[in-house]
Amino acid sequence: MPKNSKVVKRELDDEVIESVKDLLSNEDSSDDAFKKSELMVDDQEEKDVDVEEGSDVEDERPAWNSKLQYILAQVGFSVGLGNVWRFPYLCQKNGGGAYLVPYLILLLIIGIPLFFLELAVGQRIRRGSIGVWNYISPKLGGIGFASCVVCFFVALYYNVIIGWSLFYFSQSFQHPLPWDQCPLVKNTSHTFVEPECEKSSATTYYWYREALNISSSLSESGGLNWKMTVCLLAAWVMVCLAMIKGIQSSGKIMYFSSLFPYVVLLCFLIRGLLLNGSVDGIRHMFTPKLEIMLEPKVWREAATQVFFALGLGFGGVIAFSSYNKRDNNCHFDAVLVSFINFFTSVLATLVVFAVLGFKANIINEKCVIQNSEKILKLLKMGNLSQDMIPHHINFSSITAEDYNLVYDIIQKVKEEEFDSLGLKSCQIEDELNKAVQGTGLAFIAFTEAMTHFPASPFWSVMFFLMLVNLGLGSMFGTIEGIITPIVDTFKVRKEILTVICCLVAFFIGLIFVQRSGNYFVTMFDDYSATLPLLIVVILENIAVTRIYGIDKFMEDLKDMLGFSPSQYYYYMWKYVSPLVLLCLLVASIVQMGLSPPGYKAWIEDTATEEFHSFPSWGMIVCISLMVLAILPVPIVFMVRRCNLMDDSSGSLASISYKRGRIIKEPVNLEGDDTSLIHGKSPSEVPSPNFGKNIYRKQTGSPTPDTAPNGRYGIGYLMADMPDMPESDL
């Protein structure tokens, strides 16, 4: 009996060997690489194991050339234009130095924990946002699609801002700068200053009329602004060329685009501190107004800034971390990048208020001179008595302190008729209290200050080149949040997808370079991202802590990092962060409901901004942006819930080829085709179906073939063998 058993076993072994020879005989005899390939499959029981662990998928997936390149990519994505023109405004508006307290508290409560969570899931599962959430829960796969939609909406208008910066950069190589003086208008009789410019200022006029050539309302298109159209095309070409090879091309550019802004900020800080009045600006900035800290809106705005400063929910963080090695210390990365982001915001705030202090000092000097001339006229006319003026006051070279002394005396003596005199107080604080953010800060206030710099064209070139680099760093992460999930999920070629994505975005983006385009930028900025991203991040938190399991996730982190993360993160992820995010969501909805939906239109006749409500079609667009961004979540949930789509995220071990090597990809296996390899007898194994899993080199093929992973030049096609008998195995 034992002997017969050995004979039977030997016959079975010979049969298996012969079937393998038959299988290989179907291949081209010259294809040695295929014969040497090894099968990499995992058992269904290994679902909890990382799909890339122990396989050659890591060889197939691109990786960062160095840890520094990866950190610079994450810093470039998180540090953007908001650090320069949003954070200083919020500090000024919400208590100065006191604003840093709620910001730091919320950075520790929601910023670092949620940033760490996104880094960890991307590194653990090594997929883009779609693949990550499909793997954790197929019913929540819509989270990844929602992130892609939001990224696309944001990329549409964010690149327009880069286009504006490119326009100002190109115009900065002139002396004097073109926005230094108001233009003169000539007619048949005389020459006069442009009325619109005279009513506003040279920099304001240049921004609205020369750069944007803006219309007076959202409904008045006015046609394309050809200058901005060219700049938008240039911006998309730069993004496309940088992203076309994925991290292999964009990673190298990060060395410049991420580091150059710090060089410029430090140069501006040193130059700003040497300017007259800069200390006044910094003192005003960091004088804490502690009573403002008790207002709920301060905490809401601080939480919103933390949320968007780190790029949470966009998918870019997940995409970048998915190219890491599995044992990378992502906890260190999360803390490092978060605090680099915070200190960048503080550095930018110092620079902004040093320059704004200098600008306020110049405006204040002009105010003192103009009002001193008014006082001299009033003295000559007899409306004021010379006895009011202290003897040491010299109006020909009066200082701000002396003027304030005279102003206070006149105000007390002429209390009843003081308003009719038309005198101004000329306080630097009044100018610094004028809150300016966004485009108003970068393209009006800052440009005006730079016209007073020695060698102003040089500083203008540096400033707008810095804005271009800050914008590009964020754009790389935003586009990566679109490209990586789609490539991972649908196996398309990254180069083709990148070109198509940039082309489509450019043509849709033409609505932003109309004469009314600035109003559409405001619309998209206010409504396309805030609420959808909050919902996305709340669902991400729930997916990890409730669906995947917080305990299981902590074990995965211990396995990846080599040490157990602090229990602080356990309680933050499970209790505190979701609660804070829900409060922020409710507060944002309430704020959106209380604030009338509209925009500030530039009125040419009065040279001022005027609030306009959105027309009915504009309201439909605003609502559609929010609905479209979050719509993938319920759609995917219902499709998967009703079994309208195969649940293919949890299983492993479909095979595809890379240069003669078989690698695995997540699909659903009805039967475990690998059980023979794991020692099961043929009778215990379901009949394998090779119709979808075997690839054969096509002999005599004149052109490169497309492999199922979307890469060209591999040379394998599906071999359709429906009639192969089971005995061939």
PDB file of C-alpha atoms in Angstrom, residues 39-164:
ATOM      1  CA  LEU A  39       4.315  33.416  -9.260  1.00  0.00           C
ATOM      2  CA  MET A  40       3.511  35.797  -6.437  1.00  0.00           C
ATOM      3  CA  VAL A  41       0.141  35.058  -4.870  1.00  0.00           C
ATOM      4  CA  ASP A  42      -1.374  35.279  -1.421  1.00  0.00           C
ATOM      5  CA  ASP A  43      -3.912  33.161   0.298  1.00  0.00           C
ATOM      6  CA  GLN A  44      -7.373  34.597   0.929  1.00  0.00           C
ATOM      7  CA  GLU A  45      -6.634  34.281   4.633  1.00  0.00           C
ATOM      8  CA  GLU A  46      -3.851  36.865   4.235  1.00  0.00           C
ATOM      9  CA  LYS A  47      -6.254  39.723   3.607  1.00  0.00           C
ATOM     10  CA  ASP A  48      -4.896  41.623   6.577  1.00  0.00           C
ATOM     11  CA  VAL A  49      -1.394  41.496   5.200  1.00  0.00           C
ATOM     12  CA  ASP A  50      -0.258  44.460   3.165  1.00  0.00           C
ATOM     13  CA  VAL A  51      -0.853  43.731  -0.479  1.00  0.00           C
ATOM     14  CA  GLU A  52       2.680  44.717  -1.310  1.00  0.00           C
ATOM     15  CA  GLU A  53       4.461  43.026   1.551  1.00  0.00           C
ATOM     16  CA  GLY A  54       6.817  40.333   0.452  1.00  0.00           C
ATOM     17  CA  SER A  55       6.033  40.716  -3.213  1.00  0.00           C
ATOM     18  CA  ASP A  56       7.467  42.525  -6.158  1.00  0.00           C
ATOM     19  CA  VAL A  57       4.784  45.206  -6.243  1.00  0.00           C
ATOM     20  CA  GLU A  58       7.170  47.528  -4.442  1.00  0.00           C
ATOM     21  CA  ASP A  59       9.585  47.078  -7.338  1.00  0.00           C
ATOM     22  CA  GLU A  60       6.840  48.040  -9.765  1.00  0.00           C
ATOM     23  CA  ARG A  61       5.549  51.074  -7.866  1.00  0.00           C
ATOM     24  CA  PRO A  62       7.688  54.221  -8.118  1.00  0.00           C
ATOM     25  CA  ALA A  63       9.501  55.320  -4.989  1.00  0.00           C
ATOM     26  CA  TRP A  64      11.072  58.514  -3.714  1.00  0.00           C
ATOM     27  CA  ASN A  65      14.757  58.892  -4.486  1.00  0.00           C
ATOM     28  CA  SER A  66      15.413  60.074  -0.942  1.00  0.00           C
ATOM     29  CA  LYS A  67      13.652  60.910   2.298  1.00  0.00           C
ATOM     30  CA  LEU A  68      14.493  64.597   1.800  1.00  0.00           C
ATOM     31  CA  GLN A  69      12.720  64.612  -1.555  1.00  0.00           C
ATOM     32  CA  TYR A  70       9.605  63.144   0.061  1.00  0.00           C
ATOM     33  CA  ILE A  71       9.618  65.624   2.959  1.00  0.00           C
ATOM     34  CA  LEU A  72      10.047  68.521   0.542  1.00  0.00           C
ATOM     35  CA  ALA A  73       7.108  67.225  -1.495  1.00  0.00           C
ATOM     36  CA  GLN A  74       4.862  67.097   1.578  1.00  0.00           C
ATOM     37  CA  VAL A  75       6.086  70.519   2.723  1.00  0.00           C
ATOM     38  CA  GLY A  76       5.566  71.950  -0.759  1.00  0.00           C
ATOM     39  CA  PHE A  77       2.014  70.614  -0.817  1.00  0.00           C
ATOM     40  CA  SER A  78       1.033  71.818   2.652  1.00  0.00           C
ATOM     41  CA  VAL A  79       2.861  75.163   2.512  1.00  0.00           C
ATOM     42  CA  GLY A  80       1.054  77.246  -0.072  1.00  0.00           C
ATOM     43  CA  LEU A  81      -0.351  80.647  -0.826  1.00  0.00           C
ATOM     44  CA  GLY A  82      -2.595  80.471   2.241  1.00  0.00           C
ATOM     45  CA  ASN A  83       0.442  80.638   4.519  1.00  0.00           C
ATOM     46  CA  VAL A  84       1.418  83.975   2.977  1.00  0.00           C
ATOM     47  CA  TRP A  85      -1.893  85.748   2.463  1.00  0.00           C
ATOM     48  CA  ARG A  86      -4.420  83.968   4.714  1.00  0.00           C
ATOM     49  CA  PHE A  87      -2.624  83.248   8.002  1.00  0.00           C
ATOM     50  CA  PRO A  88      -1.334  86.848   8.537  1.00  0.00           C
ATOM     51  CA  TYR A  89      -4.832  88.184   7.882  1.00  0.00           C
ATOM     52  CA  LEU A  90      -6.350  85.793  10.436  1.00  0.00           C
ATOM     53  CA  CYS A  91      -3.720  86.785  12.992  1.00  0.00           C
ATOM     54  CA  GLN A  92      -4.468  90.449  12.452  1.00  0.00           C
ATOM     55  CA  LYS A  93      -8.212  89.904  12.588  1.00  0.00           C
ATOM     56  CA  ASN A  94      -8.369  87.514  15.537  1.00  0.00           C
ATOM     57  CA  GLY A  95      -6.245  88.934  18.307  1.00  0.00           C
ATOM     58  CA  GLY A  96      -2.716  89.176  16.915  1.00  0.00           C
ATOM     59  CA  GLY A  97      -0.325  87.039  18.919  1.00  0.00           C
ATOM     60  CA  ALA A  98      -3.246  85.628  20.935  1.00  0.00           C
ATOM     61  CA  TYR A  99      -4.489  83.877  17.775  1.00  0.00           C
ATOM     62  CA  LEU A 100      -1.452  81.582  17.889  1.00  0.00           C
ATOM     63  CA  VAL A 101      -2.802  79.928  21.066  1.00  0.00           C
ATOM     64  CA  PRO A 102      -6.034  78.476  19.588  1.00  0.00           C
ATOM     65  CA  TYR A 103      -4.177  77.682  16.371  1.00  0.00           C
ATOM     66  CA  LEU A 104      -1.545  75.607  18.195  1.00  0.00           C
ATOM     67  CA  ILE A 105      -4.160  73.855  20.343  1.00  0.00           C
ATOM     68  CA  LEU A 106      -6.193  72.865  17.277  1.00  0.00           C
ATOM     69  CA  LEU A 107      -3.026  71.852  15.435  1.00  0.00           C
ATOM     70  CA  LEU A 108      -2.390  69.315  18.204  1.00  0.00           C
ATOM     71  CA  ILE A 109      -6.022  68.153  18.397  1.00  0.00           C
ATOM     72  CA  ILE A 110      -6.990  67.777  14.739  1.00  0.00           C
ATOM     73  CA  GLY A 111      -4.018  68.846  12.612  1.00  0.00           C
ATOM     74  CA  ILE A 112      -1.219  66.445  13.501  1.00  0.00           C
ATOM     75  CA  PRO A 113      -3.446  63.407  14.332  1.00  0.00           C
ATOM     76  CA  LEU A 114      -5.395  63.585  11.060  1.00  0.00           C
ATOM     77  CA  PHE A 115      -2.261  64.329   9.039  1.00  0.00           C
ATOM     78  CA  PHE A 116      -0.593  61.307  10.677  1.00  0.00           C
ATOM     79  CA  LEU A 117      -3.669  59.194   9.875  1.00  0.00           C
ATOM     80  CA  GLU A 118      -3.543  60.049   6.167  1.00  0.00           C
ATOM     81  CA  LEU A 119       0.210  59.448   5.978  1.00  0.00           C
ATOM     82  CA  ALA A 120      -0.192  56.094   7.715  1.00  0.00           C
ATOM     83  CA  VAL A 121      -3.026  54.699   5.567  1.00  0.00           C
ATOM     84  CA  GLY A 122      -1.280  55.770   2.359  1.00  0.00           C
ATOM     85  CA  GLN A 123       1.986  54.151   3.432  1.00  0.00           C
ATOM     86  CA  ARG A 124       0.267  51.040   4.811  1.00  0.00           C
ATOM     87  CA  ILE A 125      -1.869  50.228   1.769  1.00  0.00           C
ATOM     88  CA  ARG A 126       0.372  51.863  -0.844  1.00  0.00           C
ATOM     89  CA  ARG A 127      -2.444  53.116  -3.014  1.00  0.00           C
ATOM     90  CA  GLY A 128      -4.007  56.464  -3.862  1.00  0.00           C
ATOM     91  CA  SER A 129      -7.096  57.715  -2.073  1.00  0.00           C
ATOM     92  CA  ILE A 130      -9.530  55.571  -4.109  1.00  0.00           C
ATOM     93  CA  GLY A 131      -7.595  52.355  -3.506  1.00  0.00           C
ATOM     94  CA  VAL A 132      -7.033  53.104   0.188  1.00  0.00           C
ATOM     95  CA  TRP A 133     -10.701  53.558   1.062  1.00  0.00           C
ATOM     96  CA  ASN A 134     -11.782  50.716  -1.239  1.00  0.00           C
ATOM     97  CA  TYR A 135      -9.411  48.446   0.648  1.00  0.00           C
ATOM     98  CA  ILE A 136     -10.701  49.520   4.059  1.00  0.00           C
ATOM     99  CA  SER A 137     -14.388  49.393   3.107  1.00  0.00           C
ATOM    100  CA  PRO A 138     -15.711  49.053  -0.446  1.00  0.00           C
ATOM    101  CA  LYS A 139     -18.947  50.788   0.556  1.00  0.00           C
ATOM    102  CA  LEU A 140     -16.903  53.853   1.518  1.00  0.00           C
ATOM    103  CA  GLY A 141     -14.922  53.811  -1.730  1.00  0.00           C
ATOM    104  CA  GLY A 142     -16.693  56.999  -2.746  1.00  0.00           C
ATOM    105  CA  ILE A 143     -14.489  58.915  -0.297  1.00  0.00           C
ATOM    106  CA  GLY A 144     -11.570  58.590  -2.692  1.00  0.00           C
ATOM    107  CA  PHE A 145     -13.633  59.662  -5.690  1.00  0.00           C
ATOM    108  CA  ALA A 146     -14.942  62.666  -3.717  1.00  0.00           C
ATOM    109  CA  SER A 147     -11.335  63.664  -2.922  1.00  0.00           C
ATOM    110  CA  CYS A 148     -10.485  63.504  -6.631  1.00  0.00           C
ATOM    111  CA  VAL A 149     -13.456  65.709  -7.549  1.00  0.00           C
ATOM    112  CA  VAL A 150     -12.530  68.301  -4.911  1.00  0.00           C
ATOM    113  CA  CYS A 151      -8.905  68.246  -6.068  1.00  0.00           C
ATOM    114  CA  PHE A 152     -10.064  68.877  -9.628  1.00  0.00           C
ATOM    115  CA  PHE A 153     -12.269  71.812  -8.600  1.00  0.00           C
ATOM    116  CA  VAL A 154      -9.467  73.359  -6.554  1.00  0.00           C
ATOM    117  CA  ALA A 155      -6.877  72.810  -9.299  1.00  0.00           C
ATOM    118  CA  LEU A 156      -9.118  74.661 -11.771  1.00  0.00           C
ATOM    119  CA  TYR A 157      -8.941  77.986  -9.949  1.00  0.00           C
ATOM    120  CA  TYR A 158      -5.672  77.523  -8.021  1.00  0.00           C
ATOM    121  CA  ASN A 159      -3.707  77.428 -11.254  1.00  0.00           C
ATOM    122  CA  VAL A 160      -5.380  80.687 -12.292  1.00  0.00           C
ATOM    123  CA  ILE A 161      -3.695  82.314  -9.278  1.00  0.00           C
ATOM    124  CA  ILE A 162      -0.368  80.921 -10.502  1.00  0.00           C
ATOM    125  CA  GLY A 163      -1.205  82.489 -13.878  1.00  0.00           C
ATOM    126  CA  TRP A 164      -1.777  85.869 -12.200  1.00  0.00           C
TER     127      TRP A 164
END
